[in-house]
């Protein structure tokens, strides 16, 4: 049994707990929280909850610690800190800061002899794998990543910060015409606006100026200004009934040539359709926790990513079973 | 530069030669043939052609030898033989015999200190990877593999062996209704007949009994009897004009649940649309030749498959570049 610790019991932490239940070789050993442990009720019976400040004392009870905090402020501190005592997996997803985060975690792991796998999930994660596989097999290919249809928490939060907004939910939607052009092997040049639209469902406070709210949304730099954005004002009740899920997904599509003079076209497509973004992300984290456990046992230390893991290491099946049933 | 040798200069061997031209870190070092070397014209200028019986003498000129023979009779002999002298990659695709082939190649590699990667290409190969990734991330998932639309050489050959048939081309076609059901997350039970149809284009010899030929095709055990098969009789000219390509492709689709009580559905789909089956297969072989070269330098020997290779090893980019640009 691989003994898993969860650091942080939000959407992702609860997802990891659920994912462990789907993996018979895994066992939840402890949950760590910033809150008072007595105040936290978890779903799994008989598993201790500790304050995160006590984590170090439990290092011998845990094979892999899954860090379920956010990329903005939690993980840049937590992952280098906890790799002093634990093998760790995180879902750090600030793409631009990955090299810096990698170096910090790597230095910590080299010093402690522990192994950390960062930036795990589906993007970065499964989508990264597909970008690397496609571009390695078809060196001249163009790879496109589309997200959605799905809820963007960052964009929903940005709307909620506007004066007069009570609640909001933002969906990122890939443009189907763009998808079709990419799938045709045409390798088009696509602007930000041509790839995705943004659809916003907004609950306004009573008496708020909806026209001003809508204008503030659609002109917001970085978040909305470069997209075709539609805004729907709905009731709090409707938001709760129709938009309380956290679905997501997307597409990685690569078009490239083969043949002596590039005479053959090829299209490689990978897609995800997920009812719950955090539940799926957690499932990826747990599969890679298995790999971290095994690679650490092999003597590997420092920092790795999904790109460094042989696929067989994430499977509960043995190499013999995999060759027989999956190859 | 990674020095590549090609053993066997058929469709696949020519594909490998073309794939090398798309990879600046690769160089074609020699082609080996069963024919008289003088009779073989290859596309790359200045590269020697040798008889396969002389291969051993050139072992120090080649980093990885790609074995481009067939799975029925060539590879079961060639791969264990040539791993005595070379790092090798093959595309052995008789699924049921993979464990036996693996053991033979592994024993050879352990003895010689060389590394062999077997069953490379897209199925087995890229499709195997996707079966393993999906079933590891979603342990309860059901995975479906569909092939086509594409030319099956084995089925085309089977038709050509019927009396009165001059030439033939057979397409395997996935049933779109079945694809839609799988994509919906329904996880249906599908019979062989429900998954694929078979479409045959046949050139009959003059005066041949077309009704008898058609009946022999559609009732042929294993090849056609379990499928809905349509037969079109066409002219030799039309076969040449419209059916001389070797396109192929297919889909690996997995549906599985996440959440504490399996309340969330997830669909993972991977698909390939290839103008030329051998040209794409060769591109995969060459990407994995890069991995074999690197893993052999790391001291790895014996036999591996795509499931044992960290994705970063098949990319021409450095780990730093990959983390920065692909993760």
XYZ file of C-alpha atoms in Angstrom:
654
model
C 0.000 0.000 0.000
C 1.200 3.460 -0.906
C 0.513 5.847 1.976
C -0.709 9.227 0.731
C -0.831 12.492 2.649
C -2.994 15.422 1.564
C -1.856 18.987 2.294
C -4.842 21.314 1.973
C -8.446 20.153 1.976
C -10.163 22.296 -0.673
C -11.649 21.109 -3.990
C -8.373 19.495 -5.009
C -7.678 17.883 -1.644
C -11.167 16.378 -1.569
C -10.601 15.194 -5.144
C -7.402 13.423 -4.105
C -9.272 11.736 -1.268
C -11.881 10.500 -3.773
C -9.215 9.370 -6.258
C -7.493 7.271 -3.582
C -10.775 5.355 -3.185
C -10.555 4.333 -6.879
C -7.006 2.954 -6.487
C -6.756 -0.240 -4.399
C -2.977 0.095 -3.951
C -3.361 3.509 -2.296
C -4.286 4.471 1.236
C -5.017 7.877 2.756
C -2.647 8.233 5.723
C -3.294 11.806 6.890
C -4.779 15.155 5.948
C -2.979 18.387 6.850
C -4.808 21.690 7.132
C -4.148 25.290 8.069
C -7.429 25.258 9.998
C -7.947 23.751 13.434
C -7.850 19.984 12.830
C -10.873 19.528 15.140
C -12.972 21.708 12.836
C -12.285 19.663 9.708
C -14.575 16.741 8.826
C -13.154 14.558 6.071
C -14.967 11.832 4.132
C -12.657 8.901 4.933
C -13.290 7.229 8.278
C -10.461 6.773 10.760
C -7.895 8.979 9.053
C -6.158 11.578 11.253
C -6.278 15.307 10.495
C -3.285 17.381 11.611
C -2.346 21.014 11.498
C 0.119 21.655 8.683
C 2.683 22.959 11.159
C 2.955 19.406 12.550
C 3.610 17.754 9.168
C 7.313 17.113 9.791
C 6.508 14.914 12.807
C 4.550 12.538 10.533
C 7.121 12.167 7.764
C 7.642 8.454 8.371
C 3.922 7.701 8.074
C 3.602 9.006 4.515
C 5.125 7.792 1.236
C 3.963 10.679 -0.950
C 2.505 14.029 0.129
C 0.149 15.664 -2.365
C 0.241 19.455 -2.137
C -3.231 20.772 -2.925
C -2.656 24.504 -2.516
C -2.806 27.240 -5.123
C -0.074 28.215 -7.581
C -0.117 31.926 -6.786
C 1.128 31.914 -3.198
C 0.935 28.401 -1.643
C 2.984 26.107 -3.872
C 6.018 28.347 -4.522
C 6.606 28.145 -0.756
C 5.134 24.742 0.132
C 6.741 22.444 -2.427
C 10.354 23.481 -1.685
C 9.511 23.393 2.035
C 7.883 19.968 2.259
C 10.341 18.186 -0.044
C 12.736 18.529 2.899
C 10.728 15.736 4.572
C 8.472 14.103 1.979
C 8.268 12.868 -1.575
C 5.812 15.387 -3.032
C 3.504 15.960 -5.997
C 2.032 19.358 -6.862
C -0.121 20.890 -9.595
C 1.804 24.149 -10.020
C 0.293 25.676 -13.157
C 1.797 29.140 -13.615
C 3.468 28.168 -16.890
C 5.907 31.093 -16.991
C 7.329 30.322 -13.536
C 7.790 26.573 -13.980
C 11.589 26.728 -14.594
C 12.134 28.724 -11.393
C 9.820 26.463 -9.357
C 11.561 23.382 -10.794
C 14.977 24.648 -9.691
C 13.799 25.394 -6.138
C 12.159 21.972 -5.728
C 15.111 20.223 -7.353
C 17.602 21.828 -4.975
C 15.440 20.808 -2.007
C 15.130 17.219 -3.198
C 18.819 16.828 -3.965
C 19.577 18.019 -0.438
C 17.009 15.796 1.302
C 17.144 12.738 -0.929
C 13.410 13.059 -1.651
C 11.667 13.211 -5.030
C 9.199 15.879 -6.146
C 7.011 15.905 -9.249
C 5.667 19.354 -10.128
C 3.072 20.753 -12.522
C 0.951 17.615 -12.622
C -2.679 17.496 -13.755
C -4.085 17.962 -17.233
C -2.637 21.321 -18.326
C 0.148 21.289 -17.387
C 0.128 17.488 -17.313
C -1.690 15.282 -19.819
C -1.784 18.122 -22.359
C 1.970 18.699 -21.942
C 2.599 15.010 -22.625
C 0.599 15.216 -25.814
C 2.414 18.350 -26.970
C 5.740 16.552 -26.473
C 4.685 13.268 -28.094
C 3.242 15.001 -31.165
C 6.140 17.394 -31.680
C 8.675 14.584 -31.256
C 7.002 12.256 -33.744
C 6.228 15.075 -36.207
C 9.127 17.541 -35.765
C 7.655 20.049 -38.239
C 4.180 20.042 -36.725
C 2.152 22.953 -35.437
C 0.405 22.224 -32.147
C -2.736 24.020 -30.983
C -4.189 23.884 -27.482
C -7.865 24.735 -26.978
C -9.544 24.863 -23.569
C -13.168 24.229 -22.721
C -15.976 24.254 -22.735
C -15.273 24.780 -19.074
C -15.301 27.011 -16.052
C -12.320 29.294 -15.534
C -12.016 30.117 -11.836
C -9.622 32.994 -12.518
C -12.004 34.684 -14.931
C -15.002 34.057 -12.665
C -13.089 35.661 -9.798
C -12.177 38.654 -11.967
C -15.864 39.304 -12.650
C -16.745 38.916 -8.960
C -14.327 41.742 -8.109
C -16.368 44.229 -10.209
C -18.516 46.589 -8.172
C -22.158 45.570 -8.186
C -21.489 41.884 -8.942
C -22.796 39.400 -6.393
C -21.636 36.209 -8.056
C -20.437 35.032 -11.477
C -19.400 32.050 -13.508
C -17.260 32.276 -16.655
C -17.037 29.610 -19.344
C -14.160 29.408 -21.801
C -15.491 28.046 -25.106
C -13.343 26.862 -28.028
C -14.530 28.204 -31.397
C -15.747 25.226 -33.395
C -14.783 26.782 -36.732
C -11.192 27.118 -35.476
C -11.220 23.491 -34.277
C -12.446 22.352 -37.704
C -9.742 24.312 -39.519
C -7.024 22.849 -37.299
C -8.413 19.316 -37.723
C -8.393 19.712 -41.498
C -4.589 19.857 -41.389
C -4.582 23.406 -42.777
C -2.282 24.633 -39.935
C -3.941 28.060 -39.787
C -2.629 31.144 -38.003
C -5.222 31.885 -35.328
C -5.546 34.978 -33.162
C -6.590 34.799 -29.529
C -10.058 35.989 -30.576
C -10.372 33.305 -33.238
C -9.608 30.437 -30.848
C -11.898 30.988 -27.858
C -14.971 32.911 -26.812
C -15.879 33.770 -23.220
C -19.384 33.369 -21.839
C -20.254 34.998 -18.521
C -23.218 34.355 -16.227
C -23.497 37.198 -13.752
C -25.689 37.789 -10.702
C -25.931 41.573 -10.177
C -26.606 43.167 -6.841
C -30.016 44.781 -6.570
C -30.053 48.153 -8.265
C -26.618 47.711 -9.825
C -25.923 49.320 -13.213
C -25.850 46.281 -15.506
C -24.719 48.207 -18.561
C -21.667 49.449 -16.656
C -20.903 45.947 -15.331
C -21.123 44.457 -18.808
C -18.824 47.148 -20.198
C -16.303 46.617 -17.398
C -16.263 42.895 -18.158
C -15.891 42.978 -21.927
C -13.183 45.679 -21.833
C -11.126 44.139 -19.004
C -7.511 43.877 -20.245
C -5.894 40.386 -20.456
C -9.015 38.656 -19.148
C -11.688 39.653 -21.689
C -10.677 42.504 -24.017
C -9.001 40.200 -26.556
C -12.016 37.867 -26.778
C -15.568 37.949 -28.036
C -17.335 37.955 -24.691
C -21.026 37.559 -23.991
C -22.585 38.501 -20.668
C -25.862 37.060 -19.348
C -27.420 38.485 -16.214
C -29.256 35.742 -14.328
C -30.754 35.210 -10.883
C -28.809 33.761 -7.980
C -31.203 30.803 -8.079
C -30.451 30.077 -11.750
C -26.689 30.349 -11.157
C -26.996 27.794 -8.385
C -29.186 25.416 -10.385
C -27.460 25.510 -13.749
C -23.884 26.626 -13.110
C -22.695 25.077 -9.866
C -20.534 22.373 -11.474
C -16.866 22.772 -12.407
C -16.705 21.023 -15.783
C -13.719 21.532 -18.070
C -11.710 19.925 -20.826
C -10.049 20.823 -24.070
C -8.068 19.750 -27.089
C -4.422 19.405 -28.137
C -4.304 19.125 -31.920
C -1.136 18.826 -34.010
C -0.812 18.911 -37.772
C 2.438 17.898 -39.434
C 3.953 16.442 -42.583
C 5.717 13.172 -43.320
C 7.321 11.800 -46.473
C 10.568 12.721 -48.232
C 9.158 15.998 -49.536
C 6.483 16.436 -46.856
C 3.844 15.021 -49.184
C 1.728 13.368 -46.480
C -0.409 15.180 -43.953
C -1.073 13.932 -40.415
C -3.389 15.151 -37.670
C -2.989 14.022 -34.053
C -5.750 14.981 -31.630
C -6.085 14.506 -27.874
C -9.138 15.688 -25.995
C -10.633 15.652 -22.521
C -14.284 16.089 -21.521
C -14.467 16.333 -17.732
C -17.522 16.689 -15.512
C -15.288 17.945 -12.703
C -11.979 19.677 -13.273
C -10.591 19.159 -9.714
C -11.746 15.514 -9.561
C -9.884 14.674 -12.774
C -6.806 16.714 -11.855
C -6.675 14.794 -8.570
C -6.858 11.474 -10.428
C -3.794 12.476 -12.426
C -1.985 13.545 -9.236
C -2.648 10.157 -7.643
C -1.455 8.188 -10.697
C 1.784 10.184 -10.639
C 2.107 9.723 -6.870
C 2.449 6.020 -7.714
C 5.299 6.857 -10.100
C 7.001 9.093 -7.533
C 6.782 6.312 -4.951
C 8.371 3.819 -7.356
C 11.029 6.158 -8.745
C 11.998 7.254 -5.232
C 12.439 3.576 -4.334
C 14.688 3.302 -7.432
C 16.893 5.995 -5.861
C 15.706 9.000 -7.894
C 15.758 12.354 -6.074
C 15.316 16.034 -6.881
C 12.590 17.333 -9.176
C 10.860 15.740 -12.158
C 7.768 16.395 -14.261
C 5.377 14.117 -16.150
C 7.810 14.325 -19.079
C 10.398 12.375 -17.085
C 8.145 9.479 -16.057
C 7.998 6.221 -18.040
C 4.253 5.609 -18.599
C 4.467 2.124 -17.049
C 5.340 3.743 -13.710
C 1.916 5.363 -13.314
C -0.033 2.132 -13.904
C -1.104 -0.227 -11.124
C -0.403 -3.113 -13.534
C 2.990 -4.836 -13.708
C 5.181 -4.375 -16.804
C 4.311 -7.959 -17.854
C 0.575 -7.318 -17.508
C 0.894 -4.048 -19.425
C 2.752 -5.678 -22.327
C 0.191 -8.461 -22.459
C -2.983 -6.400 -22.144
C -2.264 -2.823 -23.229
C 0.572 -2.836 -25.768
C 24.424 13.155 -34.779
C 22.664 9.868 -34.186
C 23.720 7.369 -36.861
C 20.763 5.297 -38.046
C 20.890 2.026 -39.988
C 17.897 0.694 -41.920
C 17.387 -3.056 -42.272
C 14.966 -3.717 -45.152
C 14.066 -1.137 -47.771
C 10.327 -1.597 -48.322
C 7.551 0.900 -47.495
C 8.684 1.142 -43.882
C 12.406 1.398 -44.669
C 11.750 4.185 -47.167
C 9.566 5.852 -44.534
C 12.427 5.767 -42.023
C 14.738 7.310 -44.612
C 12.217 10.141 -45.104
C 11.721 10.589 -41.343
C 15.476 10.998 -40.816
C 15.350 13.973 -43.205
C 12.857 15.684 -40.844
C 15.163 15.253 -37.798
C 18.336 17.383 -37.885
C 20.026 15.357 -35.134
C 19.744 12.143 -37.189
C 21.848 10.821 -40.014
C 21.320 7.799 -42.274
C 24.511 5.726 -41.987
C 23.677 2.611 -44.040
C 20.874 0.592 -45.593
C 20.929 -3.210 -45.430
C 19.016 -5.355 -47.907
C 18.477 -8.998 -48.768
C 18.796 -8.025 -52.429
C 22.054 -7.357 -54.264
C 23.235 -3.984 -52.935
C 24.112 -2.881 -56.486
C 20.469 -3.271 -57.532
C 19.089 -0.998 -54.814
C 18.716 2.732 -55.477
C 17.975 4.709 -52.326
C 16.859 8.335 -52.087
C 19.676 9.672 -49.880
C 22.870 10.561 -51.722
C 26.190 9.116 -50.604
C 24.849 6.511 -48.176
C 26.208 2.958 -48.583
C 23.932 -0.032 -49.223
C 25.104 -3.408 -47.910
C 23.827 -6.935 -48.002
C 22.221 -7.841 -44.699
C 24.681 -10.702 -44.252
C 27.454 -8.100 -43.866
C 25.677 -6.103 -41.140
C 27.898 -7.297 -38.291
C 30.971 -5.786 -39.964
C 29.374 -2.325 -39.758
C 28.288 -2.430 -36.146
C 30.590 0.413 -35.080
C 29.217 2.754 -37.760
C 25.633 2.661 -36.478
C 24.079 3.884 -33.221
C 20.611 2.426 -33.749
C 19.461 -0.111 -36.339
C 15.800 0.117 -37.371
C 14.404 -3.258 -38.365
C 11.835 -2.714 -41.096
C 10.788 -6.293 -41.813
C 7.409 -7.931 -41.251
C 6.083 -9.332 -38.000
C 5.088 -12.734 -39.390
C 8.501 -14.150 -40.253
C 11.214 -11.420 -40.337
C 11.196 -9.761 -36.927
C 10.885 -12.857 -34.683
C 14.273 -13.896 -36.134
C 15.890 -10.535 -36.929
C 15.416 -8.587 -33.700
C 16.985 -11.231 -31.405
C 19.733 -11.731 -34.010
C 20.740 -8.121 -34.593
C 20.598 -7.059 -30.942
C 23.777 -9.127 -30.624
C 25.552 -6.261 -32.420
C 23.281 -3.212 -32.483
C 20.834 -1.165 -30.479
C 17.600 -1.934 -32.340
C 14.031 -0.676 -32.812
C 11.297 -2.769 -34.405
C 7.572 -2.462 -35.118
C 6.580 -6.027 -34.155
C 2.787 -5.908 -34.139
C 1.499 -9.439 -33.559
C -0.100 -8.489 -30.237
C -0.492 -12.051 -28.932
C 3.203 -12.871 -29.397
C 4.644 -9.704 -27.840
C 5.566 -11.322 -24.467
C 7.525 -14.098 -26.210
C 9.245 -11.657 -28.582
C 10.087 -9.380 -25.635
C 11.781 -12.240 -23.759
C 13.880 -13.256 -26.764
C 15.055 -9.690 -27.449
C 15.647 -9.025 -23.754
C 17.865 -12.099 -23.381
C 19.875 -11.035 -26.439
C 20.321 -7.498 -25.154
C 21.313 -8.545 -21.649
C 23.981 -10.795 -23.186
C 25.348 -8.196 -25.633
C 24.888 -5.035 -23.572
C 22.692 -3.531 -26.302
C 19.204 -2.072 -25.979
C 16.179 -3.032 -28.073
C 12.787 -1.319 -28.245
C 10.061 -3.503 -29.742
C 6.494 -2.994 -30.956
C 6.944 0.653 -31.841
C 4.654 2.619 -34.180
C 1.070 3.700 -33.615
C -0.716 0.443 -32.712
C 1.163 -0.973 -30.927
C 2.855 2.305 -30.024
C 1.051 5.643 -29.635
C -2.274 3.870 -29.089
C -0.724 1.646 -26.395
C 0.564 4.737 -24.599
C -2.905 6.228 -24.597
C -4.480 3.018 -23.319
C -2.006 3.021 -20.420
C -2.322 6.725 -19.599
C -6.133 6.625 -19.603
C -6.460 3.430 -17.576
C -3.907 4.665 -15.028
C -5.580 8.032 -14.499
C -9.100 6.549 -14.549
C -8.670 3.064 -13.055
C -12.340 2.127 -13.587
C -12.469 3.268 -17.197
C -13.476 1.298 -20.256
C -11.160 1.850 -23.223
C -12.215 1.370 -26.844
C -9.873 1.213 -29.833
C -11.273 1.952 -33.299
C -9.210 1.710 -36.473
C -9.657 3.611 -39.710
C -10.757 4.841 -41.986
C -7.736 3.151 -43.489
C -6.269 0.480 -45.698
C -5.694 -2.934 -44.150
C -2.926 -4.697 -46.057
C -3.807 -8.060 -44.532
C -7.435 -7.861 -45.624
C -6.480 -6.571 -49.079
C -4.115 -9.528 -49.471
C -6.821 -11.944 -48.350
C -9.101 -10.709 -51.139
C -6.289 -10.930 -53.712
C -5.890 -14.635 -52.941
C -9.478 -15.351 -54.120
C -9.690 -16.951 -57.563
C -10.688 -14.459 -60.232
C -9.397 -11.385 -58.323
C -6.748 -9.323 -60.091
C -6.250 -6.667 -57.431
C -8.048 -5.321 -54.363
C -7.987 -2.686 -51.678
C -9.800 -3.032 -48.340
C -10.744 -0.139 -46.028
C -11.538 -0.623 -42.353
C -14.149 1.955 -41.334
C -15.178 2.785 -37.754
C -18.951 2.978 -37.279
C -19.765 6.596 -36.459
C -22.787 5.667 -34.335
C -20.511 3.510 -32.159
C -17.974 6.355 -31.876
C -20.738 8.716 -30.787
C -22.016 6.309 -28.141
C -18.516 5.835 -26.717
C -17.875 9.598 -26.731
C -21.102 10.211 -24.834
C -19.625 8.388 -21.845
C -22.274 5.669 -22.023
C -19.589 2.899 -21.950
C -21.594 0.611 -24.259
C -20.979 -3.077 -24.923
C -20.132 -3.270 -28.621
C -19.846 -6.353 -30.816
C -17.209 -6.635 -33.537
C -19.926 -5.885 -36.103
C -21.055 -2.766 -34.257
C -17.573 -1.227 -34.148
C -16.269 -1.452 -37.728
C -17.456 -2.034 -41.270
C -15.270 -3.269 -44.139
C -15.342 -1.737 -47.594
C -13.684 -3.589 -50.492
C -12.694 -2.296 -53.928
C -12.044 -5.253 -56.210
C -10.678 -5.569 -59.735
C -12.000 -8.835 -61.186
C -10.263 -10.756 -63.922
C -12.084 -10.698 -67.251
C -14.957 -13.169 -67.268
C -14.683 -13.912 -63.529
C -17.862 -14.749 -61.589
C -18.354 -11.567 -59.555
C -21.240 -12.960 -57.505
C -19.050 -15.852 -56.362
C -16.141 -13.524 -55.539
C -18.402 -11.268 -53.492
C -19.824 -14.241 -51.593
C -16.333 -15.602 -50.896
C -15.291 -12.218 -49.497
C -18.242 -11.502 -47.223
C -18.315 -15.054 -45.787
C -14.533 -15.350 -45.217
C -14.014 -16.420 -41.565
C -12.038 -14.059 -39.255
C -11.420 -11.520 -42.012
C -14.960 -10.564 -43.070
C -17.707 -12.887 -41.774
C -18.108 -10.990 -38.474
C -18.435 -7.590 -40.192
C -20.872 -5.779 -42.426
C -18.857 -5.859 -45.627
C -19.547 -4.067 -48.883
C -17.877 -5.025 -52.154
C -17.448 -2.670 -55.124
C -16.132 -3.998 -58.425
C -14.113 -1.310 -60.183
C -11.661 -1.053 -63.073
C -7.907 -1.402 -62.660
C -7.622 2.213 -63.768
C -9.985 3.426 -61.045
C -8.167 1.400 -58.375
C -4.917 3.018 -59.411
C -6.338 6.533 -59.526
C -8.441 6.539 -56.381
C -7.042 3.837 -54.107
C -3.264 3.820 -54.434
C -2.565 5.608 -51.117
C -2.062 3.896 -47.765
C -3.999 6.177 -45.394
C -4.907 5.023 -41.916
C -5.682 6.228 -38.418
C -8.052 5.527 -35.600
C -9.269 6.371 -32.131
C -8.556 5.358 -28.534
C -11.474 6.514 -26.377
C -11.811 5.932 -22.637
C -14.768 6.680 -20.423
C -14.443 6.556 -16.653
C -15.764 7.965 -13.403
C -14.258 10.217 -10.752
C -15.603 11.524 -7.448
C -16.178 9.784 -4.119
C -19.196 7.881 -5.405
C -18.237 7.970 -9.097
C -20.564 10.924 -9.675
C -18.466 12.595 -12.394
C -18.037 11.301 -15.916
C -14.874 11.769 -17.989
C -14.071 11.009 -21.613
C -10.485 10.901 -22.907
C -10.001 10.650 -26.661
C -6.868 10.255 -28.780
C -7.049 10.080 -32.543
C -4.789 9.878 -35.576
C -5.591 10.814 -39.184
C -2.681 9.739 -41.376
C -2.210 10.190 -45.119
C 0.410 7.437 -45.087
C 0.487 4.657 -42.527
C 4.135 3.590 -43.152
C 5.398 7.201 -43.234
C 3.861 7.933 -39.824
C 4.934 4.607 -38.320
C 8.485 5.388 -39.452
C 8.334 8.799 -37.790
C 7.464 7.119 -34.499
C 10.312 4.608 -34.972
C 12.807 7.427 -35.476
C 11.632 9.389 -32.420
C 12.091 6.240 -30.315
C 15.483 5.550 -31.915
C 16.516 8.823 -30.250
C 15.333 7.472 -26.891
C 17.131 4.154 -27.422
C 20.334 6.004 -28.257
C 20.074 8.080 -25.074
C 18.970 5.261 -22.767
C 21.737 3.009 -24.107
C 24.230 5.777 -23.283
C 22.690 5.823 -19.772
C 23.666 2.142 -19.484
C 20.263 0.562 -20.137
C 20.326 -2.828 -21.901
C 17.910 -5.622 -22.759
C 14.416 -4.998 -24.114
C 12.007 -2.120 -23.541
C 8.808 -0.808 -25.121
C 7.300 2.657 -25.503
C 5.780 2.171 -22.037
C 9.262 2.244 -20.481
C 10.460 5.465 -22.133
C 10.195 8.857 -20.392
C 8.547 11.142 -22.987
C 11.388 13.671 -22.744
C 13.749 11.043 -24.190
C 12.044 11.035 -27.606
C 12.199 14.815 -28.052
C 15.062 16.632 -29.789
C 14.612 19.425 -27.227
C 16.537 19.502 -23.944
C 14.671 18.935 -20.656
C 15.026 22.680 -19.912
C 13.572 23.652 -23.300
C 10.723 21.159 -22.858
C 9.794 22.494 -19.427
C 9.880 26.056 -20.719
C 8.014 25.571 -23.996
C 5.868 22.432 -23.743
C 4.913 21.862 -20.111
